[in-house]
PDB file of C-alpha atoms in Angstrom:
ATOM      1  CA  MET A   1       0.000   0.000   0.000  1.00 94.00           C
ATOM      2  CA  GLN A   2       1.332   3.430  -0.881  1.00 96.00           C
ATOM      3  CA  LEU A   3       0.551   6.691   0.886  1.00 96.00           C
ATOM      4  CA  TYR A   4       1.401  10.092  -0.551  1.00 94.00           C
ATOM      5  CA  PHE A   5       2.242  12.622   2.137  1.00 88.00           C
ATOM      6  CA  LYS A   6       2.025  16.255   1.027  1.00 87.00           C
ATOM      7  CA  GLN A   7       2.437  19.357   3.165  1.00 84.00           C
ATOM      8  CA  ARG A   8      -0.018  22.146   2.423  1.00 78.00           C
ATOM      9  CA  PHE A   9       1.606  25.172   0.800  1.00 69.00           C
ATOM     10  CA  PHE A  10      -0.302  27.921   2.623  1.00 60.00           C
ATOM     11  CA  SER A  11      -0.773  27.236   6.327  1.00 55.00           C
ATOM     12  CA  TRP A  12       0.382  28.946   9.497  1.00 58.00           C
ATOM     13  CA  LEU A  13       0.801  25.662  11.338  1.00 65.00           C
ATOM     14  CA  ASP A  14       1.855  22.249  10.060  1.00 76.00           C
ATOM     15  CA  SER A  15      -0.888  20.888   7.816  1.00 86.00           C
ATOM     16  CA  TYR A  16      -0.683  17.835   5.586  1.00 90.00           C
ATOM     17  CA  ASP A  17      -2.896  15.789   3.309  1.00 93.00           C
ATOM     18  CA  ILE A  18      -2.266  12.069   2.977  1.00 96.00           C
ATOM     19  CA  TYR A  19      -3.524  10.440  -0.214  1.00 96.00           C
ATOM     20  CA  GLY A  20      -3.956   6.826  -1.228  1.00 95.00           C
ATOM     21  CA  GLU A  21      -2.772   5.235  -4.448  1.00 93.00           C
ATOM     22  CA  ASN A  22      -5.948   6.317  -6.285  1.00 94.00           C
ATOM     23  CA  GLY A  23      -5.686   9.955  -5.175  1.00 93.00           C
ATOM     24  CA  GLU A  24      -8.327   9.701  -2.458  1.00 96.00           C
ATOM     25  CA  THR A  25      -7.694  11.551   0.818  1.00 96.00           C
ATOM     26  CA  LEU A  26      -7.067   8.966   3.544  1.00 96.00           C
ATOM     27  CA  PHE A  27      -5.886  11.243   6.355  1.00 97.00           C
ATOM     28  CA  THR A  28      -5.597  14.932   7.112  1.00 95.00           C
ATOM     29  CA  VAL A  29      -3.068  16.264   9.596  1.00 95.00           C
ATOM     30  CA  GLU A  30      -3.593  19.559  11.381  1.00 93.00           C
ATOM     31  CA  GLY A  31      -1.008  21.322  13.505  1.00 88.00           C
ATOM     32  CA  ARG A  32      -2.090  22.915  16.763  1.00 77.00           C
ATOM     33  CA  LEU A  33      -0.503  25.769  18.675  1.00 69.00           C
ATOM     34  CA  SER A  34       1.561  24.393  21.574  1.00 68.00           C
ATOM     35  CA  TRP A  35       5.076  24.093  22.917  1.00 75.00           C
ATOM     36  CA  GLY A  36       6.738  21.815  20.380  1.00 79.00           C
ATOM     37  CA  HIS A  37       4.913  20.228  17.488  1.00 87.00           C
ATOM     38  CA  ARG A  38       1.383  18.968  18.179  1.00 92.00           C
ATOM     39  CA  LEU A  39      -0.180  17.225  15.202  1.00 94.00           C
ATOM     40  CA  HIS A  40      -3.725  15.841  15.060  1.00 96.00           C
ATOM     41  CA  VAL A  41      -4.469  13.096  12.543  1.00 97.00           C
ATOM     42  CA  LEU A  42      -7.993  12.946  11.159  1.00 97.00           C
ATOM     43  CA  ASP A  43      -9.498  10.174   9.051  1.00 96.00           C
ATOM     44  CA  ALA A  44     -11.189  10.807   5.691  1.00 95.00           C
ATOM     45  CA  GLN A  45     -14.472  11.685   7.450  1.00 96.00           C
ATOM     46  CA  GLY A  46     -12.775  14.282   9.694  1.00 95.00           C
ATOM     47  CA  ASN A  47     -12.763  12.188  12.872  1.00 97.00           C
ATOM     48  CA  HIS A  48      -9.776  12.604  15.201  1.00 97.00           C
ATOM     49  CA  ILE A  49      -7.895   9.300  15.338  1.00 98.00           C
ATOM     50  CA  ALA A  50      -4.358  10.092  16.565  1.00 98.00           C
ATOM     51  CA  THR A  51      -2.069  12.779  17.976  1.00 97.00           C
ATOM     52  CA  LEU A  52       1.683  13.252  17.810  1.00 96.00           C
ATOM     53  CA  GLN A  53       3.050  15.547  20.552  1.00 95.00           C
ATOM     54  CA  GLU A  54       6.689  16.637  20.703  1.00 94.00           C
ATOM     55  CA  LYS A  55       8.213  16.478  24.168  1.00 92.00           C
ATOM     56  CA  VAL A  56      10.061  19.667  25.018  1.00 86.00           C
ATOM     57  CA  PHE A  57      13.235  20.028  27.058  1.00 86.00           C
ATOM     58  CA  THR A  58      14.746  16.701  26.005  1.00 86.00           C
ATOM     59  CA  PHE A  59      18.333  16.180  24.862  1.00 88.00           C
ATOM     60  CA  LEU A  60      17.260  14.462  21.645  1.00 92.00           C
ATOM     61  CA  PRO A  61      13.835  14.854  20.006  1.00 91.00           C
ATOM     62  CA  GLN A  62      11.015  12.684  21.310  1.00 95.00           C
ATOM     63  CA  PHE A  63       7.395  12.467  20.171  1.00 96.00           C
ATOM     64  CA  GLU A  64       4.546  10.974  22.179  1.00 96.00           C
ATOM     65  CA  ILE A  65       1.958   8.933  20.244  1.00 96.00           C
ATOM     66  CA  TYR A  66      -1.724   8.926  21.146  1.00 96.00           C
ATOM     67  CA  ILE A  67      -4.332   6.813  19.370  1.00 95.00           C
ATOM     68  CA  GLY A  68      -7.587   8.541  20.176  1.00 93.00           C
ATOM     69  CA  GLU A  69      -6.865   9.848  23.682  1.00 93.00           C
ATOM     70  CA  THR A  70      -4.818   6.813  24.766  1.00 95.00           C
ATOM     71  CA  TYR A  71      -1.036   7.142  25.159  1.00 95.00           C
ATOM     72  CA  ILE A  72       0.638   4.427  23.078  1.00 94.00           C
ATOM     73  CA  GLY A  73       4.361   5.175  23.290  1.00 95.00           C
ATOM     74  CA  CYS A  74       7.170   7.402  22.149  1.00 96.00           C
ATOM     75  CA  ILE A  75       9.259   7.868  18.994  1.00 96.00           C
ATOM     76  CA  LYS A  76      12.822   8.804  19.933  1.00 94.00           C
ATOM     77  CA  LYS A  77      15.679  10.050  17.809  1.00 93.00           C
ATOM     78  CA  GLU A  78      18.870   8.183  18.638  1.00 93.00           C
ATOM     79  CA  PHE A  79      22.330   9.718  18.913  1.00 92.00           C
ATOM     80  CA  THR A  80      24.184   8.638  15.766  1.00 91.00           C
ATOM     81  CA  PHE A  81      26.777   9.972  13.387  1.00 89.00           C
ATOM     82  CA  PHE A  82      26.092  10.370   9.652  1.00 86.00           C
ATOM     83  CA  LYS A  83      22.740   8.528   9.407  1.00 90.00           C
ATOM     84  CA  PRO A  84      19.568   9.377  11.374  1.00 91.00           C
ATOM     85  CA  GLN A  85      17.939   6.663  13.435  1.00 93.00           C
ATOM     86  CA  PHE A  86      14.685   6.540  15.420  1.00 95.00           C
ATOM     87  CA  THR A  87      13.220   3.903  17.718  1.00 94.00           C
ATOM     88  CA  LEU A  88       9.714   3.309  19.024  1.00 93.00           C
ATOM     89  CA  ASP A  89       9.402   2.227  22.630  1.00 92.00           C
ATOM     90  CA  CYS A  90       5.933   0.774  21.944  1.00 91.00           C
ATOM     91  CA  SER A  91       7.079  -1.730  19.317  1.00 92.00           C
ATOM     92  CA  ASP A  92      10.215  -3.389  17.986  1.00 94.00           C
ATOM     93  CA  TRP A  93      10.342  -1.021  15.002  1.00 95.00           C
ATOM     94  CA  GLN A  94      13.570   0.715  14.105  1.00 94.00           C
ATOM     95  CA  VAL A  95      13.808   3.576  11.628  1.00 95.00           C
ATOM     96  CA  ASP A  96      17.063   3.997   9.704  1.00 95.00           C
ATOM     97  CA  GLY A  97      17.695   6.907   7.379  1.00 94.00           C
ATOM     98  CA  ALA A  98      20.149   7.561   4.586  1.00 91.00           C
ATOM     99  CA  TRP A  99      22.831  10.154   5.248  1.00 85.00           C
ATOM    100  CA  MET A 100      21.061  12.762   3.069  1.00 82.00           C
ATOM    101  CA  GLU A 101      17.950  12.300   5.282  1.00 84.00           C
ATOM    102  CA  TRP A 102      15.612  11.819   2.305  1.00 84.00           C
ATOM    103  CA  ASP A 103      15.053   8.070   2.446  1.00 94.00           C
ATOM    104  CA  TYR A 104      14.150   5.897   5.433  1.00 96.00           C
ATOM    105  CA  GLN A 105      13.305   2.278   6.153  1.00 97.00           C
ATOM    106  CA  ILE A 106      11.209   0.984   9.009  1.00 96.00           C
ATOM    107  CA  THR A 107      12.245  -2.525   9.961  1.00 96.00           C
ATOM    108  CA  SER A 108      11.281  -5.001  12.633  1.00 95.00           C
ATOM    109  CA  PRO A 109      12.947  -8.242  13.747  1.00 95.00           C
ATOM    110  CA  THR A 110       9.530  -9.931  13.797  1.00 94.00           C
ATOM    111  CA  GLU A 111       7.876  -8.300  10.751  1.00 94.00           C
ATOM    112  CA  GLY A 112      10.882  -7.655   8.498  1.00 96.00           C
ATOM    113  CA  LEU A 113      10.554  -4.605   6.262  1.00 97.00           C
ATOM    114  CA  VAL A 114       7.576  -2.593   7.516  1.00 97.00           C
ATOM    115  CA  ALA A 115       7.764   0.482   5.278  1.00 97.00           C
ATOM    116  CA  VAL A 116       9.992   2.421   2.912  1.00 97.00           C
ATOM    117  CA  ILE A 117       9.815   6.222   3.047  1.00 96.00           C
ATOM    118  CA  THR A 118      11.120   8.328   0.175  1.00 94.00           C
ATOM    119  CA  LYS A 119      11.194  12.114   0.102  1.00 89.00           C
ATOM    120  CA  GLU A 120      10.425  13.610  -3.277  1.00 85.00           C
ATOM    121  CA  VAL A 121      12.872  16.381  -4.073  1.00 81.00           C
ATOM    122  CA  LEU A 122      12.196  19.458  -6.189  1.00 77.00           C
ATOM    123  CA  GLN A 123       8.749  19.995  -4.639  1.00 75.00           C
ATOM    124  CA  TRP A 124       7.438  23.277  -3.185  1.00 74.00           C
ATOM    125  CA  THR A 125       6.520  21.574   0.090  1.00 77.00           C
ATOM    126  CA  ASP A 126       7.618  18.463   1.977  1.00 78.00           C
ATOM    127  CA  THR A 127       6.362  15.479  -0.002  1.00 86.00           C
ATOM    128  CA  TYR A 128       6.954  11.825   0.880  1.00 91.00           C
ATOM    129  CA  VAL A 129       5.933   8.487  -0.569  1.00 95.00           C
ATOM    130  CA  ILE A 130       5.301   5.878   2.130  1.00 96.00           C
ATOM    131  CA  ASP A 131       5.275   2.310   0.840  1.00 97.00           C
ATOM    132  CA  VAL A 132       3.750   0.171   3.617  1.00 97.00           C
ATOM    133  CA  ALA A 133       3.973  -3.630   3.418  1.00 96.00           C
ATOM    134  CA  ASP A 134       0.894  -4.239   5.621  1.00 96.00           C
ATOM    135  CA  PRO A 135      -2.034  -1.763   5.323  1.00 95.00           C
ATOM    136  CA  ASN A 136      -2.723  -2.297   9.044  1.00 95.00           C
ATOM    137  CA  ASN A 137       0.547  -0.432   9.735  1.00 95.00           C
ATOM    138  CA  ALA A 138      -0.379   2.618   7.619  1.00 95.00           C
ATOM    139  CA  LEU A 139      -1.333   4.909  10.528  1.00 95.00           C
ATOM    140  CA  ALA A 140       1.722   3.959  12.585  1.00 94.00           C
ATOM    141  CA  ALA A 141       4.030   4.494   9.588  1.00 94.00           C
ATOM    142  CA  LEU A 142       2.391   7.882   8.983  1.00 94.00           C
ATOM    143  CA  LEU A 143       3.060   8.884  12.606  1.00 94.00           C
ATOM    144  CA  VAL A 144       6.730   7.954  12.151  1.00 93.00           C
ATOM    145  CA  VAL A 145       6.970  10.142   9.029  1.00 90.00           C
ATOM    146  CA  LEU A 146       5.285  13.017  10.867  1.00 91.00           C
ATOM    147  CA  ALA A 147       7.861  12.702  13.666  1.00 92.00           C
ATOM    148  CA  ILE A 148      10.762  12.672  11.182  1.00 89.00           C
ATOM    149  CA  ASP A 149       9.414  15.723   9.359  1.00 86.00           C
ATOM    150  CA  ALA A 150       8.748  17.604  12.621  1.00 87.00           C
ATOM    151  CA  GLU A 151      12.257  16.815  13.885  1.00 88.00           C
ATOM    152  CA  LYS A 152      13.805  18.108  10.663  1.00 81.00           C
ATOM    153  CA  CYS A 153      11.619  21.225  10.809  1.00 76.00           C
ATOM    154  CA  SER A 154      12.644  21.939  14.423  1.00 66.00           C
ATOM    155  CA  ARG A 155      16.308  21.501  13.566  1.00 67.00           C
ATOM    156  CA  ASP A 156      16.164  23.735  10.501  1.00 58.00           C
TER     157      ASP A 156
END
């Protein structure tokens, strides 16, 4: 399953549209005013289904994951040289990036390759293609991409 992640061009806060392979809107992401990034994920009908909240005052970036109102876990950037790496404390997923920070892979010892994330260059806004092996992991993979993009935005 492929998801197309596209940041909206004109928005004061982080706003994204996530499209399916046929161009249909699967998710909408709306940024909210807060300390650190706070992103609300809505389904195609506009129902709130998840939140990604950046933790402030941490040495390395961390993002709390909520499905509905329930805390699920945290995405943490690891201290590495040359290639970015993230881990999720709520699963065995590991996220490894290329040194240019445009391409990422989510892997798991139990599931193998979970998703491949590719940033499209030469676009006006941040645009990613998320190729998810299991459609049941689409929302979780999207939350990982949101954390990566928010971390890069905070750094830049």
